[in-house]
Every structure is written in C-alpha cells, then in structure tokens.
Coordinates of C-alpha atoms and ligand atoms in Angstrom, one line a residue:
X524 CA -61.7 7.9 -76.7
X525 CA -63.9 6.3 -79.2
X526 CA -65.2 3.1 -78.1
X527 CA -64.9 0.4 -80.7
X528 CA -68.4 -1.4 -81.5
X529 CA -67.3 -4.8 -80.4
X530 CA -65.9 -3.3 -77.2
X531 CA -62.8 -5.2 -77.5
X532 CA -60.2 -2.9 -79.1
X533 CA -59.0 0.4 -77.9
X534 CA -57.0 3.1 -79.8
X535 CA -53.7 2.3 -78.0
X536 CA -53.4 -1.1 -79.0
X537 CA -50.9 -1.3 -81.7
X538 CA -51.9 -2.0 -85.2
X539 CA -49.2 -4.5 -85.9
X540 CA -49.9 -8.2 -86.3
X541 CA -53.2 -7.2 -88.1
X542 CA -54.1 -7.6 -91.8
X543 CA -54.9 -4.5 -94.0
X544 CA -58.6 -5.0 -93.0
X545 CA -57.7 -5.0 -89.1
X546 CA -55.7 -2.1 -89.7
X547 CA -58.4 -0.2 -91.6
X548 CA -60.9 -1.3 -89.0
X549 CA -58.9 0.0 -86.1
X550 CA -57.8 3.3 -87.7
X551 CA -58.8 6.5 -86.0
X552 CA -60.6 7.6 -89.1
X553 CA -62.7 4.5 -89.3
X554 CA -63.6 4.7 -85.6
X555 CA -64.4 8.2 -86.0
X556 CA -66.8 7.3 -89.0
X557 CA -68.4 4.4 -87.2
X558 CA -69.0 6.6 -84.1
X559 CA -70.7 9.1 -86.4
X560 CA -72.8 6.3 -88.0
X561 CA -73.9 4.9 -84.7
X562 CA -74.3 8.2 -82.8
X563 CA -77.8 8.6 -81.4
X564 CA -80.2 10.6 -83.5
X565 CA -82.5 13.2 -81.8
X566 CA -85.8 11.4 -80.7
X567 CA -89.1 12.5 -82.2
X568 CA -91.3 14.2 -79.8
X569 CA -93.2 12.0 -77.4
X570 CA -96.5 13.5 -78.5
X571 CA -96.4 11.5 -81.5
X572 CA -96.4 8.2 -79.7
X573 CA -99.9 7.1 -80.0
X574 CA -101.8 4.0 -81.2
X575 CA -99.6 1.1 -82.0
X576 CA -96.5 3.4 -81.2
X577 CA -97.6 3.3 -77.5
X578 CA -95.2 1.2 -75.2
X579 CA -96.8 -2.2 -74.8
X580 CA -99.1 -1.9 -77.5
X581 CA -98.6 -5.5 -78.6
X582 CA -98.8 -8.0 -76.0
X583 CA -99.3 -11.5 -77.5
X584 CA -97.0 -13.8 -75.3
X585 CA -96.6 -16.0 -78.4
X586 CA -94.1 -13.6 -79.8
X587 CA -90.5 -14.2 -78.9
X588 CA -87.1 -13.9 -80.1
X589 CA -87.0 -17.7 -80.2
X590 CA -90.0 -18.0 -82.4
X591 CA -88.7 -15.4 -84.7
X592 CA -85.4 -17.1 -85.0
X593 CA -86.8 -20.6 -85.7
X594 CA -89.1 -19.3 -88.1
X595 CA -86.1 -17.1 -89.7
X596 CA -84.1 -20.3 -90.0
X597 CA -86.7 -22.1 -91.8
X598 CA -87.3 -19.2 -94.1
X599 CA -83.6 -18.7 -94.8
X600 CA -83.3 -22.3 -96.0
X601 CA -86.5 -22.2 -98.0
X602 CA -85.4 -18.9 -99.7
X603 CA -81.8 -20.4 -100.1
X604 CA -83.1 -23.3 -102.0
X605 CA -85.4 -21.2 -104.0
X606 CA -82.6 -19.0 -104.9
X607 CA -80.1 -21.7 -106.1
X608 CA -82.9 -23.6 -108.1
X609 CA -84.0 -20.3 -109.6
X610 CA -80.5 -19.4 -110.5
X611 CA -80.0 -22.9 -112.2
X612 CA -83.2 -22.2 -114.1
X613 CA -81.8 -18.9 -115.3
X614 CA -78.5 -20.1 -116.3
X615 CA -80.1 -23.1 -118.3
X616 CA -82.2 -20.5 -120.1
X617 CA -79.4 -17.9 -120.6
X618 CA -76.4 -20.1 -120.7
X619 CA -73.1 -18.1 -120.3
X620 CA -70.7 -19.2 -123.1
X621 CA -68.0 -20.3 -120.9
X622 CA -70.1 -22.4 -118.7
X623 CA -70.4 -26.2 -119.6
X624 CA -74.1 -27.5 -118.5
X625 CA -74.6 -31.2 -118.3
X626 CA -77.6 -32.8 -120.1
X627 CA -77.8 -35.6 -117.5
X628 CA -79.4 -36.6 -115.5
X629 CA -82.2 -36.0 -118.1
X630 CA -84.8 -35.2 -115.3
X631 CA -82.6 -33.0 -113.3
X632 CA -84.4 -29.6 -114.3
X633 CA -87.7 -31.3 -113.5
X634 CA -86.5 -32.0 -110.0
X635 CA -84.9 -28.6 -109.4
X636 CA -87.6 -26.7 -110.9
X637 CA -90.5 -28.6 -109.0
X638 CA -88.5 -28.0 -106.0
X639 CA -88.2 -24.1 -106.8
X640 CA -91.9 -23.8 -107.1
X641 CA -92.8 -26.2 -104.3
X642 CA -90.3 -24.4 -101.8
X643 CA -91.6 -21.0 -102.9
X644 CA -95.3 -21.8 -102.3
X645 CA -94.4 -23.4 -98.9
X646 CA -92.7 -20.3 -98.1
X647 CA -96.1 -18.3 -98.0
X648 CA -97.2 -19.5 -94.6
X649 CA -93.6 -19.2 -93.2
X650 CA -93.3 -15.7 -94.3
X651 CA -96.7 -14.8 -93.0
X652 CA -95.8 -16.2 -89.6
X653 CA -92.7 -14.5 -89.5
X654 CA -94.0 -10.9 -90.6
X655 CA -96.6 -11.5 -87.9
X656 CA -94.0 -12.4 -85.3
X657 CA -91.9 -9.2 -85.9
X658 CA -94.6 -6.6 -87.3
X659 CA -94.6 -4.8 -83.9
X660 CA -91.2 -3.6 -84.7
X661 CA -92.5 -1.5 -87.3
X662 CA -93.7 0.7 -84.3
X663 CA -90.5 0.6 -82.2
X664 CA -89.5 3.9 -80.5
X665 CA -87.7 5.8 -81.6
X666 CA -88.1 4.7 -85.1
X667 CA -84.5 5.1 -86.0
X668 CA -81.6 5.1 -83.3
X669 CA -78.8 6.0 -85.6
X670 CA -77.6 6.0 -89.2
X671 CA -76.6 2.4 -88.9
X672 CA -79.9 1.3 -87.4
X673 CA -81.7 3.2 -90.3
X674 CA -79.5 1.3 -92.9
X675 CA -80.4 -1.9 -91.2
X676 CA -84.1 -1.2 -91.1
X677 CA -84.0 -0.3 -95.0
X678 CA -82.2 -3.5 -95.5
X679 CA -85.0 -5.2 -93.8
X680 CA -87.7 -3.3 -95.8
X681 CA -86.0 -4.3 -99.0
X682 CA -85.9 -8.0 -98.0
X683 CA -89.7 -8.0 -96.9
X684 CA -90.5 -6.0 -100.1
X685 CA -88.3 -8.4 -102.4
X686 CA -89.7 -11.6 -100.6
X687 CA -93.4 -10.6 -101.0
X688 CA -92.7 -9.6 -104.7
X689 CA -91.2 -12.9 -105.4
X690 CA -93.9 -14.9 -103.9
X691 CA -96.6 -12.9 -105.5
X692 CA -95.2 -12.6 -109.0
X693 CA -94.4 -16.3 -109.0
X694 CA -97.9 -17.4 -108.0
X695 CA -99.3 -14.9 -110.6
X696 CA -97.1 -16.4 -113.3
X697 CA -98.1 -20.1 -112.4
X698 CA -101.8 -18.8 -112.7
X699 CA -100.9 -17.2 -116.2
X700 CA -102.3 -14.0 -114.7
X701 CA -100.1 -11.2 -116.3
X702 CA -102.5 -8.3 -116.0
X703 CA -101.3 -7.2 -112.6
X704 CA -97.7 -7.3 -113.7
X705 CA -96.8 -4.3 -116.0
X706 CA -93.4 -5.7 -116.5
X707 CA -91.8 -8.9 -118.0
X708 CA -92.1 -11.5 -115.2
X709 CA -89.0 -13.4 -115.8
X710 CA -86.6 -10.7 -115.8
X711 CA -88.3 -8.9 -112.8
X712 CA -88.3 -12.3 -110.8
X713 CA -84.6 -12.8 -111.7
X714 CA -83.4 -9.2 -110.7
X715 CA -85.5 -9.0 -107.6
X716 CA -83.9 -12.3 -106.5
X717 CA -80.8 -10.8 -106.1
X718 CA -82.2 -7.8 -104.1
X719 CA -83.6 -10.5 -101.8
X720 CA -80.6 -12.6 -101.6
X721 CA -78.4 -9.5 -101.0
X722 CA -80.7 -8.2 -98.1
X723 CA -81.2 -11.7 -96.8
X724 CA -77.3 -12.2 -96.4
X725 CA -77.0 -8.9 -94.7
X726 CA -79.9 -9.5 -92.4
X727 CA -78.4 -12.9 -91.4
X728 CA -75.0 -11.2 -90.8
X729 CA -76.8 -8.6 -88.5
X730 CA -79.3 -11.1 -86.7
X731 CA -77.1 -14.1 -86.3
X732 CA -75.8 -13.2 -82.7
X733 CA -79.4 -12.4 -81.8
X734 CA -80.4 -15.9 -83.1
X735 CA -77.6 -17.7 -81.3
X736 CA -78.5 -16.1 -78.1
X737 CA -82.4 -16.8 -78.6
X738 CA -81.8 -20.4 -79.3
X739 CA -79.3 -20.9 -76.6
X740 CA -81.7 -19.5 -73.8
X741 CA -84.3 -22.1 -72.7
X742 CA -87.6 -20.5 -72.3
X743 CA -91.3 -21.9 -71.7
X744 CA -93.1 -22.7 -75.0
X745 CA -96.3 -20.9 -74.1
X746 CA -98.0 -22.1 -77.3
X747 CA -94.8 -21.7 -79.5
X748 CA -94.5 -25.3 -80.5
X749 CA -98.1 -25.5 -81.5
X750 CA -97.9 -22.4 -83.5
X751 CA -94.7 -23.7 -85.3
X752 CA -96.5 -26.9 -85.8
X753 CA -99.6 -25.3 -87.3
X754 CA -97.2 -23.3 -89.7
X755 CA -95.4 -26.5 -90.7
X756 CA -98.6 -28.3 -91.3
X757 CA -99.7 -25.3 -93.6
X758 CA -96.4 -25.5 -95.5
X759 CA -96.6 -29.3 -95.7
X760 CA -100.1 -29.1 -97.1
X761 CA -99.2 -26.5 -99.7
X762 CA -96.3 -28.7 -100.8
X763 CA -98.2 -31.8 -101.1
X764 CA -101.1 -29.9 -103.1
X765 CA -98.3 -28.8 -105.4
X766 CA -96.3 -31.7 -106.0
X767 CA -99.0 -33.5 -107.7
X768 CA -98.2 -31.2 -110.7
X769 CA -95.1 -33.4 -111.4
X770 CA -95.7 -36.3 -109.3
X771 CA -98.4 -38.4 -111.0
X772 CA -99.7 -40.3 -108.0
X773 CA -100.5 -37.1 -106.3
X774 CA -102.1 -35.3 -109.1
X775 CA -105.6 -35.9 -107.8
X776 CA -104.8 -33.5 -104.9
X777 CA -102.8 -31.1 -106.9
X778 CA -105.2 -28.4 -105.9
X779 CA -102.6 -25.6 -106.3
X780 CA -101.3 -26.8 -109.6
X781 CA -103.4 -25.5 -112.6
X782 CA -101.7 -28.1 -114.9
X783 CA -101.3 -31.7 -114.2
X784 CA -99.8 -34.6 -115.7
X785 CA -102.1 -36.9 -117.6
X786 CA -104.5 -34.1 -118.5
X787 CA -104.6 -32.4 -122.0
X788 CA -104.1 -33.9 -125.5
X789 CA -102.2 -37.1 -125.5
X790 CA -102.1 -37.1 -121.8
X791 CA -99.7 -34.0 -121.6
X792 CA -100.6 -30.5 -120.4
X793 CA -100.4 -27.6 -122.8
X794 CA -99.3 -24.0 -122.1
X795 CA -99.6 -22.3 -125.6
X796 CA -102.0 -24.0 -128.2
X797 CA -101.4 -23.9 -131.8
X798 CA -104.4 -21.7 -132.2
X799 CA -103.0 -19.0 -129.8
X800 CA -99.5 -19.4 -131.5
X801 CA -101.1 -18.8 -134.8
X802 CA -99.4 -21.7 -136.6
X803 CA -102.3 -24.0 -137.4
X804 CA -102.3 -23.4 -141.1
X805 CA -98.6 -23.5 -141.5
X806 CA -98.4 -26.7 -139.6
X807 CA -101.1 -28.3 -141.4
X808 CA -100.0 -27.1 -144.9
X809 CA -99.0 -29.9 -147.3
X810 CA -96.1 -27.5 -148.3
X811 CA -94.7 -27.9 -144.8
X812 CA -90.9 -28.4 -144.9
X813 CA -88.2 -28.6 -142.3
X814 CA -85.1 -26.5 -143.2
X815 CA -81.7 -27.2 -141.9
X816 CA -79.2 -24.6 -142.9
X817 CA -75.6 -23.7 -141.9
X818 CA -72.1 -23.4 -143.3
X819 CA -73.3 -22.4 -146.6
X820 CA -75.4 -25.6 -147.0
X821 CA -79.2 -26.1 -146.8
X822 CA -81.7 -29.2 -146.9
X823 CA -85.2 -29.2 -146.9
X824 CA -87.2 -32.1 -145.6
X825 CA -90.9 -32.9 -146.2
X826 CA -93.0 -35.0 -143.5
X827 CA -92.1 -38.0 -145.7
X828 CA -88.5 -37.3 -145.8
X829 CA -88.6 -37.0 -142.1
X830 CA -90.4 -40.1 -141.5
X831 CA -88.0 -42.1 -143.8
X832 CA -84.9 -41.0 -141.7
X833 CA -83.8 -43.3 -138.9
X834 CA -86.4 -43.1 -135.9
X835 CA -85.5 -43.2 -132.3
X836 CA -87.7 -43.2 -129.3
X837 CA -86.8 -41.6 -125.9
X838 CA -88.7 -41.1 -122.7
X839 CA -88.3 -37.5 -121.5
X840 CA -90.3 -34.9 -119.4
X841 CA -91.6 -31.7 -120.4
X842 CA -90.6 -29.6 -117.4
X843 CA -92.2 -26.2 -117.5
X844 CA -90.8 -23.4 -115.4
X845 CA -94.1 -23.0 -113.6
X846 CA -93.1 -26.2 -112.0
X847 CA -95.6 -28.7 -113.7
X848 CA -93.9 -31.5 -115.5
X849 CA -95.2 -34.7 -117.4
X850 CA -93.3 -37.5 -119.0
X851 CA -93.7 -38.5 -122.6
X852 CA -92.6 -41.2 -124.9
X853 CA -91.3 -39.3 -127.9
X854 CA -90.3 -40.8 -131.3
X855 CA -88.4 -38.8 -134.1
X856 CA -85.1 -37.9 -135.8
X857 CA -82.1 -37.3 -133.8
X858 CA -81.0 -33.6 -134.0
X859 CA -77.4 -34.7 -134.7
X860 CA -78.5 -36.8 -137.7
X861 CA -80.2 -33.7 -139.2
X862 CA -77.0 -31.8 -138.6
X863 CA -75.1 -34.5 -140.2
X864 CA -77.2 -33.9 -143.3
X865 CA -75.5 -30.7 -144.0
X866 CA -72.2 -32.0 -143.1
X867 CA -71.9 -30.5 -139.8
X868 CA -70.0 -32.0 -136.7
X869 CA -72.8 -31.9 -134.0
X870 CA -70.1 -32.0 -131.4
X871 CA -68.8 -28.6 -132.4
X872 CA -71.9 -26.8 -133.2
X873 CA -75.0 -25.3 -131.7
X874 CA -78.3 -24.9 -133.3
X875 CA -81.2 -22.4 -133.4
X876 CA -84.4 -24.1 -133.4
X877 CA -87.1 -21.9 -135.1
X878 CA -90.8 -22.5 -135.0
X879 CA -93.4 -21.7 -137.4
X880 CA -94.6 -18.9 -135.2
X881 CA -94.4 -15.4 -136.6
X882 CA -93.6 -13.7 -133.2
X883 CA -93.7 -14.4 -129.5
X884 CA -91.1 -14.9 -127.0
X885 CA -90.7 -18.5 -127.3
X886 CA -90.5 -18.6 -131.0
X887 CA -87.0 -20.0 -131.0
X888 CA -84.5 -21.7 -128.9
X889 CA -80.9 -22.5 -129.1
X890 CA -79.4 -25.8 -128.1
X891 CA -75.8 -25.8 -127.2
X892 CA -75.3 -29.6 -127.1
X893 CA -77.0 -30.9 -130.3
X894 CA -74.9 -34.0 -130.3
X895 CA -76.9 -35.6 -127.3
X896 CA -78.4 -39.1 -128.4
X897 CA -81.6 -38.2 -126.7
X898 CA -82.0 -35.0 -128.4
X899 CA -84.7 -35.4 -131.1
X900 CA -86.8 -33.6 -133.3
X901 CA -89.9 -35.5 -132.3
X902 CA -92.7 -36.5 -134.8
X903 CA -94.6 -38.7 -132.5
X904 CA -95.7 -38.6 -128.9
X905 CA -96.9 -41.9 -127.3
X906 CA -96.8 -43.7 -130.5
X907 CA -99.2 -41.4 -132.3
X908 CA -98.3 -38.3 -134.5
X909 CA -97.9 -35.2 -132.3
X910 CA -101.1 -33.5 -131.5
X911 CA -101.5 -30.0 -132.8
X912 CA -101.0 -28.4 -129.6
X913 CA -97.8 -30.4 -128.8
X914 CA -96.0 -29.2 -131.8
X915 CA -97.2 -31.0 -135.0
X916 CA -95.5 -31.7 -137.3
X917 CA -92.2 -31.5 -135.4
X918 CA -91.0 -30.4 -132.2
X919 CA -87.6 -30.4 -130.3
X920 CA -87.4 -32.6 -127.2
X921 CA -84.1 -32.7 -125.3
X922 CA -82.9 -34.0 -121.8
X923 CA -82.6 -31.6 -118.9
X924 CA -84.1 -28.6 -120.6
X925 CA -86.6 -26.1 -119.4
X926 CA -90.0 -26.5 -121.1
X927 CA -89.9 -23.0 -122.6
X928 CA -86.9 -24.3 -124.8
X929 CA -88.6 -27.4 -125.9
X930 CA -89.5 -25.5 -129.1
X931 CA -92.7 -26.8 -130.9
X932 CA -94.0 -26.5 -134.7
X933 CA -90.3 -26.5 -135.7
X934 CA -89.7 -25.1 -139.1
X935 CA -86.1 -24.2 -139.3
X936 CA -82.8 -25.3 -137.7
X937 CA -80.0 -22.8 -138.1
X938 CA -76.6 -24.5 -137.4
X939 CA -73.6 -22.5 -136.3
X940 CA -70.0 -23.4 -134.9
X941 CA -70.1 -23.4 -131.1
X942 CA -67.9 -20.7 -129.8
Ligands
MTE1084 N1 -92.9 -22.5 -130.5 C1 -93.3 -22.6 -129.3 N2 -92.9 -23.6 -128.5 C2 -93.0 -23.6 -127.3 C3 -93.8 -22.7 -126.7 C4 -94.2 -21.5 -127.3 O1 -94.8 -20.7 -126.8 N3 -93.9 -21.5 -128.6 N4 -94.0 -22.8 -125.2 C5 -93.1 -23.7 -124.4 C6 -93.5 -24.0 -123.1 S1 -93.4 -22.6 -122.0 C7 -93.7 -25.2 -122.7 S2 -93.9 -25.4 -121.0 C8 -93.7 -26.3 -123.6 C9 -94.8 -27.1 -123.3 O2 -95.0 -28.2 -124.2 P1 -96.3 -28.9 -124.5 O3 -97.4 -27.8 -124.7 O4 -96.2 -29.9 -125.5 O5 -96.7 -29.7 -123.1 O6 -93.7 -26.0 -124.8 C10 -92.7 -24.9 -125.0 N5 -92.7 -24.6 -126.6
MO1085 MO1 -93.4 -23.4 -119.8

C-alpha cells in the first residue's frame, strides 16, 4: 500500500465528503505519482564524501533551526515590504488602464520608495546572516534524496540567486553604475522580483512546519541572541545611513545615499543634467515655445506667454526611484489650465509630456490625471526661475509621482482623450 505523505489517509478511506482537490489528492494515480517523486534516489559513492561533504564538517554551535527561523522571518517581512513597494513603483510607472491610482497623499510615493530602498539595503546583513546559517546544507549528504527534494533545492537556489540579484542590481542602480549590468536594470529588477517572490512563497510553504517546531522548542541561546542583536544593529545602522537621503535632519549621516536633500542647484539633487541630456541650446534659445496640441487644436506659448498665465505655487517632493527625495516649492501654470487653452476637458484626458531631449529613456512621460490642482508646469523653484539642471524653462511637477516621470525641459504637451 502506498503511504500518503501526511501519513493520515489510507487508500481504503472513501473519497466521499471531499472536494475535487481532496479526491484528486487521494486518488490512486496521485498517490503513485507522489510515491515516485519521493522515492529515494540512489546515493552517490561514499568515496566522494570529502572536505566539506564529510559528516560533522561544520561545527559552529551558533547555527540552529531556531536562529535560521528567526532570521528567515525577518527576511520574509523585509522582502515582502520590498516586493509590495516595488510593485507599487512599477504600477505607477506602467499604469494599467483599468487601474485607478490616487494622486493623494502627495508624498505617498516618497514614503513607499524610501521604504523600498531602505528595507532593501537593510536586507543585506540579514541575508548574509541567513546564508551563513544555512550554507552547510549545500553539502548535505546525499545531495538529493528524491525528485521532490531536488525540486525543493532548486527552488531554494532560485530564491538565493534572485535575492542576491535584486540586492546587487538595486545597489548598482543607486550608485549609477550600469557597466556591470548588461541588461536594462528596471526590467530585470522587476521580473526577477517575481522569481524571488514565487520561490519565497514556495520556500515558506515547505519550511513553515520546521519554523513552527523550531520556535516552539526552547533551547539555550549559546550566543544566538547576541548574534541576532549584531545583525539587527547592522541593519539599523544601514537604514539610518540611508534614510538621510529623504529625511533632511538625517542627511549629514546619509553615508549610503549618494544624493541628499539640500545639495545641488537650488538645494535639490540632480540625476540628469541639462548638459548630459543635450538640451542646453534648445532650452536657452529665445525661440523656445511650449506647444500644447490635441483634438486638432494647437497653441504655442513663449516664456512671456507662460508667465502671463495665472501662476500657482505648490510644495511637492521630487522622489526618485533610487530612494532619495527632496521637497521643493514650485511655481508655475496648472497643467489643466494649459489643457483648457485648446478646449480639452482635463477630467477626461491624459497628456504626454515631451521634453526637448532628442532621445533617452525619460524623454517623455504620460500623466493620466492632468486635472489635479497641484499638477504644474513649473517655471520657478523656491521663487527663482528653474535652474538649468532642474528643467529650465519649464518642467512637470505632480503629486505622488515617481521622479522619473517628473519630466524636465518640457517642449510639447500632447493631449489625448483618456480611454
Ligand atoms: N527630460 C528628462 N526629465 C527627467 C529626467 C530625464 O532624464 N530627462 N530624469 C528624471 C529623474 S530620474 C528624476 S529623479 C528627476 C530629478 O529631478 P531634478 O533633477 O530636478 O531633481 O527628473 C526626472 N526628469
Ligand atoms: Mo530618478
């Protein structure tokens, strides 16, 4: 007779009163398949068992199921936060047409993306400690006991690989160091996140009983508490040294944040300068015009025309995907007023904001809710004309919007009906 993996069912038990899943699970065919998947595989020859593969090769008394479980829970929470905040950032940058996204609170993205980067970085010591606590299992003997065991090990390998990839690529992106990444960071970081979360969910499913058991059993600490404390302190220090890139009072100790609030022209950091975007001449030209076009109508506005329109001031952050953010006081023309100039109803439109840049990934952005009162084509920052590097002569600034979509050096606005 085939024993069911949970040991509780036997073949003679009637399948009645079970749902389709229960029936499928207890069917003879499923049991046979399961038995085949869990059947012991032949062991490799003992002669291969050398070096780290020897029994008892790793003897640190610090390692225990309890330590691994506690680190695992902390990591699971950090990865979960990272995944959700990252997904939110992705959705804001690639909004599905069926999804309504709020523009309030205006600083929400600043918070979620700061959290994304801070938890991501705090994960570094946690992941290091977790991998240290389990790496002797790389050398378990026999390496695979059954096909199911092999699948489980592959899942763990995928999880470790994906987690390391996310941390390393994220840190490289913050450092603007793209040479080691022969792929487009944003896409890779997004898709590998799904690999990581899929592998994580399956890993948790498999390990939950082990974790429960390890946490129930009381065992002497033998240095475990001190170790956890050290890992916690490392994570805390990293977090504090990162938060300074959004929290101004912490900026003097923002050792891990390459860009900090209060630095840069007009007290605001810059990611792409006018020179590197190749827009200096077009932006400074006396022939500069802002074109608003759509529904068969077009208006062109000189800087003087723009300045003659009603001006509004709003306090909004630039919140970069890299986690830094900085608040500015912006003054300019409401986007909805510009849409009104061509007779478009801003509540029923979306607008493509195009910069003077000839190319580049962030040349344009689309804004789905151009009717927000706080969405401006800003001409001034802190009361002064925009610095060249902040988008002179005109830039978009909108609430709850990732920095990459706050298009600088705006030259044309194309209005479409929202679908
Ligand atoms: N035209 C254009 N606008 C752009 C960019 C760009 O490369 N080109 N970079 C964006 C990014 S990634 C950020 S974080 C903000 C930064 O704005 P700031 O330089 O004024 O702080 O500008 C955004 N606007
Ligand atoms: Mo950015």
